[in-house]
Amino acid sequence: NFHLENWFDVDKIVYSDGTIPGKPAPDIFLIAAKKIGLKPENCVVIEDAIAGIQSAYNAGIGKIIAIASLEPVEYYKNMDCVDKIIKNFYEFDKSILGF
């Protein structure tokens, strides 16, 4: 429906088809890192769900950016694994990736 093939290599898209353990298990992020040929510590995850943030942390993701769309910003400030907090994608600037 989203025509992701216009922007992404479809063979590298990872989604839950019912065979991958759900978050906070790290599997989905580990599979994604492997498919794009990166170590998890060299990846960035942008998440809005607490279970997703925990999943990224469990996978050893190098940089975790929280989107405070579901919880108050203060909640994410107490999570040591979160590197940056944004309120929505309009606040996303590639400079927060640290490149």
PDB file of N, CA, C and O in Angstrom, residues 37-89:
ATOM      1  N   GLY A  37      23.675  -5.361   6.458  1.00  0.00           N
ATOM      2  CA  GLY A  37      25.113  -5.559   6.559  1.00  0.00           C
ATOM      3  C   GLY A  37      25.815  -4.699   7.583  1.00  0.00           C
ATOM      4  O   GLY A  37      26.985  -4.346   7.400  1.00  0.00           O
ATOM      5  N   LEU A  38      25.120  -4.366   8.669  1.00  0.00           N
ATOM      6  CA  LEU A  38      25.715  -3.547   9.727  1.00  0.00           C
ATOM      7  C   LEU A  38      25.672  -4.277  11.062  1.00  0.00           C
ATOM      8  O   LEU A  38      24.769  -5.073  11.311  1.00  0.00           O
ATOM      9  N   LYS A  39      26.615  -3.957  11.913  1.00  0.00           N
ATOM     10  CA  LYS A  39      26.563  -4.428  13.289  1.00  0.00           C
ATOM     11  C   LYS A  39      25.515  -3.579  14.008  1.00  0.00           C
ATOM     12  O   LYS A  39      25.376  -2.383  13.714  1.00  0.00           O
ATOM     13  N   PRO A  40      24.777  -4.158  14.948  1.00  0.00           N
ATOM     14  CA  PRO A  40      23.756  -3.375  15.666  1.00  0.00           C
ATOM     15  C   PRO A  40      24.301  -2.093  16.285  1.00  0.00           C
ATOM     16  O   PRO A  40      23.617  -1.064  16.281  1.00  0.00           O
ATOM     17  N   GLU A  41      25.536  -2.127  16.771  1.00  0.00           N
ATOM     18  CA  GLU A  41      26.094  -0.928  17.406  1.00  0.00           C
ATOM     19  C   GLU A  41      26.340   0.207  16.409  1.00  0.00           C
ATOM     20  O   GLU A  41      26.572   1.346  16.809  1.00  0.00           O
ATOM     21  N   ASN A  42      26.254  -0.089  15.120  1.00  0.00           N
ATOM     22  CA  ASN A  42      26.408   0.934  14.083  1.00  0.00           C
ATOM     23  C   ASN A  42      25.073   1.378  13.499  1.00  0.00           C
ATOM     24  O   ASN A  42      25.046   2.051  12.469  1.00  0.00           O
ATOM     25  N   CYS A  43      23.989   1.004  14.146  1.00  0.00           N
ATOM     26  CA  CYS A  43      22.644   1.335  13.664  1.00  0.00           C
ATOM     27  C   CYS A  43      21.990   2.394  14.546  1.00  0.00           C
ATOM     28  O   CYS A  43      22.370   2.594  15.701  1.00  0.00           O
ATOM     29  N   VAL A  44      20.991   3.038  13.971  1.00  0.00           N
ATOM     30  CA  VAL A  44      20.158   4.007  14.682  1.00  0.00           C
ATOM     31  C   VAL A  44      18.725   3.493  14.632  1.00  0.00           C
ATOM     32  O   VAL A  44      18.250   3.079  13.575  1.00  0.00           O
ATOM     33  N   VAL A  45      18.059   3.527  15.773  1.00  0.00           N
ATOM     34  CA  VAL A  45      16.640   3.160  15.836  1.00  0.00           C
ATOM     35  C   VAL A  45      15.868   4.368  16.325  1.00  0.00           C
ATOM     36  O   VAL A  45      16.268   5.036  17.282  1.00  0.00           O
ATOM     37  N   ILE A  46      14.760   4.644  15.658  1.00  0.00           N
ATOM     38  CA  ILE A  46      13.851   5.714  16.060  1.00  0.00           C
ATOM     39  C   ILE A  46      12.555   5.027  16.449  1.00  0.00           C
ATOM     40  O   ILE A  46      11.923   4.371  15.621  1.00  0.00           O
ATOM     41  N   GLU A  47      12.171   5.158  17.707  1.00  0.00           N
ATOM     42  CA  GLU A  47      11.038   4.400  18.254  1.00  0.00           C
ATOM     43  C   GLU A  47      10.116   5.289  19.060  1.00  0.00           C
ATOM     44  O   GLU A  47      10.557   6.212  19.727  1.00  0.00           O
ATOM     45  N   ASP A  48       8.826   4.958  19.015  1.00  0.00           N
ATOM     46  CA  ASP A  48       7.854   5.677  19.841  1.00  0.00           C
ATOM     47  C   ASP A  48       7.261   4.794  20.928  1.00  0.00           C
ATOM     48  O   ASP A  48       6.516   5.280  21.765  1.00  0.00           O
ATOM     49  N   ALA A  49       7.593   3.525  20.935  1.00  0.00           N
ATOM     50  CA  ALA A  49       7.021   2.598  21.910  1.00  0.00           C
ATOM     51  C   ALA A  49       8.073   2.171  22.927  1.00  0.00           C
ATOM     52  O   ALA A  49       9.228   1.922  22.574  1.00  0.00           O
ATOM     53  N   ILE A  50       7.671   2.085  24.170  1.00  0.00           N
ATOM     54  CA  ILE A  50       8.575   1.672  25.238  1.00  0.00           C
ATOM     55  C   ILE A  50       9.148   0.287  24.943  1.00  0.00           C
ATOM     56  O   ILE A  50      10.356   0.064  25.075  1.00  0.00           O
ATOM     57  N   ALA A  51       8.308  -0.638  24.501  1.00  0.00           N
ATOM     58  CA  ALA A  51       8.782  -1.990  24.178  1.00  0.00           C
ATOM     59  C   ALA A  51       9.780  -1.949  23.022  1.00  0.00           C
ATOM     60  O   ALA A  51      10.750  -2.717  23.002  1.00  0.00           O
ATOM     61  N   GLY A  52       9.583  -1.061  22.068  1.00  0.00           N
ATOM     62  CA  GLY A  52      10.503  -0.925  20.949  1.00  0.00           C
ATOM     63  C   GLY A  52      11.849  -0.367  21.376  1.00  0.00           C
ATOM     64  O   GLY A  52      12.896  -0.794  20.885  1.00  0.00           O
ATOM     65  N   ILE A  53      11.827   0.593  22.284  1.00  0.00           N
ATOM     66  CA  ILE A  53      13.077   1.145  22.819  1.00  0.00           C
ATOM     67  C   ILE A  53      13.830   0.058  23.577  1.00  0.00           C
ATOM     68  O   ILE A  53      15.036  -0.111  23.412  1.00  0.00           O
ATOM     69  N   GLN A  54      13.117  -0.702  24.376  1.00  0.00           N
ATOM     70  CA  GLN A  54      13.746  -1.797  25.112  1.00  0.00           C
ATOM     71  C   GLN A  54      14.295  -2.844  24.146  1.00  0.00           C
ATOM     72  O   GLN A  54      15.382  -3.381  24.343  1.00  0.00           O
ATOM     73  N   SER A  55      13.575  -3.116  23.077  1.00  0.00           N
ATOM     74  CA  SER A  55      14.016  -4.061  22.060  1.00  0.00           C
ATOM     75  C   SER A  55      15.308  -3.589  21.396  1.00  0.00           C
ATOM     76  O   SER A  55      16.242  -4.377  21.192  1.00  0.00           O
ATOM     77  N   ALA A  56      15.369  -2.315  21.050  1.00  0.00           N
ATOM     78  CA  ALA A  56      16.576  -1.754  20.442  1.00  0.00           C
ATOM     79  C   ALA A  56      17.755  -1.842  21.407  1.00  0.00           C
ATOM     80  O   ALA A  56      18.868  -2.209  21.013  1.00  0.00           O
ATOM     81  N   TYR A  57      17.510  -1.541  22.655  1.00  0.00           N
ATOM     82  CA  TYR A  57      18.557  -1.649  23.674  1.00  0.00           C
ATOM     83  C   TYR A  57      19.021  -3.099  23.809  1.00  0.00           C
ATOM     84  O   TYR A  57      20.218  -3.377  23.855  1.00  0.00           O
ATOM     85  N   ASN A  58      18.068  -4.024  23.846  1.00  0.00           N
ATOM     86  CA  ASN A  58      18.397  -5.444  23.964  1.00  0.00           C
ATOM     87  C   ASN A  58      19.209  -5.940  22.770  1.00  0.00           C
ATOM     88  O   ASN A  58      19.986  -6.882  22.896  1.00  0.00           O
ATOM     89  N   ALA A  59      19.026  -5.303  21.613  1.00  0.00           N
ATOM     90  CA  ALA A  59      19.752  -5.681  20.402  1.00  0.00           C
ATOM     91  C   ALA A  59      21.150  -5.063  20.351  1.00  0.00           C
ATOM     92  O   ALA A  59      21.934  -5.405  19.483  1.00  0.00           O
ATOM     93  N   GLY A  60      21.437  -4.141  21.258  1.00  0.00           N
ATOM     94  CA  GLY A  60      22.737  -3.479  21.254  1.00  0.00           C
ATOM     95  C   GLY A  60      22.846  -2.375  20.223  1.00  0.00           C
ATOM     96  O   GLY A  60      23.943  -2.051  19.754  1.00  0.00           O
ATOM     97  N   ILE A  61      21.713  -1.759  19.885  1.00  0.00           N
ATOM     98  CA  ILE A  61      21.698  -0.670  18.903  1.00  0.00           C
ATOM     99  C   ILE A  61      22.534   0.496  19.425  1.00  0.00           C
ATOM    100  O   ILE A  61      22.447   0.860  20.593  1.00  0.00           O
ATOM    101  N   GLY A  62      23.316   1.096  18.538  1.00  0.00           N
ATOM    102  CA  GLY A  62      24.251   2.144  18.925  1.00  0.00           C
ATOM    103  C   GLY A  62      23.637   3.471  19.296  1.00  0.00           C
ATOM    104  O   GLY A  62      24.158   4.189  20.144  1.00  0.00           O
ATOM    105  N   LYS A  63      22.531   3.838  18.667  1.00  0.00           N
ATOM    106  CA  LYS A  63      21.883   5.124  18.971  1.00  0.00           C
ATOM    107  C   LYS A  63      20.381   4.920  18.926  1.00  0.00           C
ATOM    108  O   LYS A  63      19.849   4.410  17.947  1.00  0.00           O
ATOM    109  N   ILE A  64      19.716   5.324  19.999  1.00  0.00           N
ATOM    110  CA  ILE A  64      18.269   5.176  20.096  1.00  0.00           C
ATOM    111  C   ILE A  64      17.653   6.562  20.270  1.00  0.00           C
ATOM    112  O   ILE A  64      18.011   7.292  21.190  1.00  0.00           O
ATOM    113  N   ILE A  65      16.755   6.896  19.364  1.00  0.00           N
ATOM    114  CA  ILE A  65      16.036   8.165  19.414  1.00  0.00           C
ATOM    115  C   ILE A  65      14.582   7.853  19.727  1.00  0.00           C
ATOM    116  O   ILE A  65      13.946   7.069  19.032  1.00  0.00           O
ATOM    117  N   ALA A  66      14.083   8.452  20.786  1.00  0.00           N
ATOM    118  CA  ALA A  66      12.692   8.234  21.195  1.00  0.00           C
ATOM    119  C   ALA A  66      11.807   9.323  20.616  1.00  0.00           C
ATOM    120  O   ALA A  66      12.181  10.490  20.588  1.00  0.00           O
ATOM    121  N   ILE A  67      10.631   8.917  20.163  1.00  0.00           N
ATOM    122  CA  ILE A  67       9.611   9.872  19.743  1.00  0.00           C
ATOM    123  C   ILE A  67       8.569   9.891  20.858  1.00  0.00           C
ATOM    124  O   ILE A  67       7.882   8.904  21.089  1.00  0.00           O
ATOM    125  N   ALA A  68       8.470  10.998  21.541  1.00  0.00           N
ATOM    126  CA  ALA A  68       7.563  11.122  22.682  1.00  0.00           C
ATOM    127  C   ALA A  68       6.160  11.437  22.200  1.00  0.00           C
ATOM    128  O   ALA A  68       5.584  12.465  22.537  1.00  0.00           O
ATOM    129  N   SER A  69       5.601  10.554  21.393  1.00  0.00           N
ATOM    130  CA  SER A  69       4.254  10.779  20.884  1.00  0.00           C
ATOM    131  C   SER A  69       3.210  10.050  21.730  1.00  0.00           C
ATOM    132  O   SER A  69       2.049  10.427  21.725  1.00  0.00           O
ATOM    133  N   LEU A  70       3.632   9.021  22.444  1.00  0.00           N
ATOM    134  CA  LEU A  70       2.692   8.242  23.254  1.00  0.00           C
ATOM    135  C   LEU A  70       2.812   8.526  24.741  1.00  0.00           C
ATOM    136  O   LEU A  70       1.840   8.390  25.478  1.00  0.00           O
ATOM    137  N   GLU A  71       3.999   8.891  25.177  1.00  0.00           N
ATOM    138  CA  GLU A  71       4.279   9.150  26.590  1.00  0.00           C
ATOM    139  C   GLU A  71       4.841  10.568  26.727  1.00  0.00           C
ATOM    140  O   GLU A  71       5.369  11.122  25.770  1.00  0.00           O
ATOM    141  N   PRO A  72       4.786  11.116  27.938  1.00  0.00           N
ATOM    142  CA  PRO A  72       5.397  12.437  28.146  1.00  0.00           C
ATOM    143  C   PRO A  72       6.912  12.381  27.952  1.00  0.00           C
ATOM    144  O   PRO A  72       7.545  11.362  28.215  1.00  0.00           O
ATOM    145  N   VAL A  73       7.508  13.479  27.507  1.00  0.00           N
ATOM    146  CA  VAL A  73       8.949  13.565  27.306  1.00  0.00           C
ATOM    147  C   VAL A  73       9.701  13.155  28.559  1.00  0.00           C
ATOM    148  O   VAL A  73      10.726  12.472  28.494  1.00  0.00           O
ATOM    149  N   GLU A  74       9.213  13.529  29.720  1.00  0.00           N
ATOM    150  CA  GLU A  74       9.882  13.236  30.981  1.00  0.00           C
ATOM    151  C   GLU A  74      10.085  11.734  31.181  1.00  0.00           C
ATOM    152  O   GLU A  74      11.059  11.301  31.778  1.00  0.00           O
ATOM    153  N   TYR A  75       9.155  10.936  30.691  1.00  0.00           N
ATOM    154  CA  TYR A  75       9.266   9.483  30.842  1.00  0.00           C
ATOM    155  C   TYR A  75      10.515   8.968  30.141  1.00  0.00           C
ATOM    156  O   TYR A  75      11.247   8.152  30.674  1.00  0.00           O
ATOM    157  N   TYR A  76      10.787   9.452  28.943  1.00  0.00           N
ATOM    158  CA  TYR A  76      11.938   9.000  28.172  1.00  0.00           C
ATOM    159  C   TYR A  76      13.248   9.513  28.751  1.00  0.00           C
ATOM    160  O   TYR A  76      14.293   8.894  28.582  1.00  0.00           O
ATOM    161  N   LYS A  77      13.213  10.660  29.441  1.00  0.00           N
ATOM    162  CA  LYS A  77      14.421  11.202  30.064  1.00  0.00           C
ATOM    163  C   LYS A  77      14.971  10.256  31.120  1.00  0.00           C
ATOM    164  O   LYS A  77      16.154  10.292  31.436  1.00  0.00           O
ATOM    165  N   ASN A  78      14.122   9.417  31.691  1.00  0.00           N
ATOM    166  CA  ASN A  78      14.553   8.467  32.713  1.00  0.00           C
ATOM    167  C   ASN A  78      15.104   7.175  32.128  1.00  0.00           C
ATOM    168  O   ASN A  78      15.504   6.286  32.873  1.00  0.00           O
ATOM    169  N   MET A  79      15.118   7.059  30.822  1.00  0.00           N
ATOM    170  CA  MET A  79      15.629   5.853  30.163  1.00  0.00           C
ATOM    171  C   MET A  79      17.071   6.109  29.726  1.00  0.00           C
ATOM    172  O   MET A  79      17.311   6.875  28.800  1.00  0.00           O
ATOM    173  N   ASP A  80      18.016   5.480  30.415  1.00  0.00           N
ATOM    174  CA  ASP A  80      19.434   5.705  30.130  1.00  0.00           C
ATOM    175  C   ASP A  80      19.839   5.342  28.704  1.00  0.00           C
ATOM    176  O   ASP A  80      20.799   5.889  28.174  1.00  0.00           O
ATOM    177  N   CYS A  81      19.106   4.441  28.071  1.00  0.00           N
ATOM    178  CA  CYS A  81      19.490   3.985  26.733  1.00  0.00           C
ATOM    179  C   CYS A  81      19.061   4.945  25.628  1.00  0.00           C
ATOM    180  O   CYS A  81      19.502   4.807  24.483  1.00  0.00           O
ATOM    181  N   VAL A  82      18.238   5.933  25.942  1.00  0.00           N
ATOM    182  CA  VAL A  82      17.749   6.889  24.938  1.00  0.00           C
ATOM    183  C   VAL A  82      18.768   8.014  24.778  1.00  0.00           C
ATOM    184  O   VAL A  82      19.148   8.668  25.740  1.00  0.00           O
ATOM    185  N   ASP A  83      19.226   8.202  23.533  1.00  0.00           N
ATOM    186  CA  ASP A  83      20.226   9.229  23.237  1.00  0.00           C
ATOM    187  C   ASP A  83      19.617  10.590  22.951  1.00  0.00           C
ATOM    188  O   ASP A  83      20.237  11.614  23.206  1.00  0.00           O
ATOM    189  N   LYS A  84      18.430  10.605  22.381  1.00  0.00           N
ATOM    190  CA  LYS A  84      17.774  11.861  21.984  1.00  0.00           C
ATOM    191  C   LYS A  84      16.274  11.647  22.041  1.00  0.00           C
ATOM    192  O   LYS A  84      15.782  10.545  21.797  1.00  0.00           O
ATOM    193  N   ILE A  85      15.541  12.699  22.354  1.00  0.00           N
ATOM    194  CA  ILE A  85      14.078  12.646  22.397  1.00  0.00           C
ATOM    195  C   ILE A  85      13.530  13.718  21.470  1.00  0.00           C
ATOM    196  O   ILE A  85      13.947  14.876  21.526  1.00  0.00           O
ATOM    197  N   ILE A  86      12.612  13.308  20.596  1.00  0.00           N
ATOM    198  CA  ILE A  86      11.890  14.264  19.765  1.00  0.00           C
ATOM    199  C   ILE A  86      10.399  14.044  20.006  1.00  0.00           C
ATOM    200  O   ILE A  86       9.988  12.979  20.453  1.00  0.00           O
ATOM    201  N   LYS A  87       9.601  15.050  19.732  1.00  0.00           N
ATOM    202  CA  LYS A  87       8.155  14.941  19.966  1.00  0.00           C
ATOM    203  C   LYS A  87       7.405  14.415  18.756  1.00  0.00           C
ATOM    204  O   LYS A  87       6.326  13.862  18.886  1.00  0.00           O
ATOM    205  N   ASN A  88       7.980  14.606  17.568  1.00  0.00           N
ATOM    206  CA  ASN A  88       7.360  14.123  16.339  1.00  0.00           C
ATOM    207  C   ASN A  88       8.406  14.156  15.228  1.00  0.00           C
ATOM    208  O   ASN A  88       9.518  14.656  15.428  1.00  0.00           O
ATOM    209  N   PHE A  89       8.068  13.637  14.072  1.00  0.00           N
ATOM    210  CA  PHE A  89       9.033  13.584  12.978  1.00  0.00           C
ATOM    211  C   PHE A  89       9.362  14.957  12.406  1.00  0.00           C
ATOM    212  O   PHE A  89      10.366  15.122  11.722  1.00  0.00           O
TER     213      PHE A  89
END
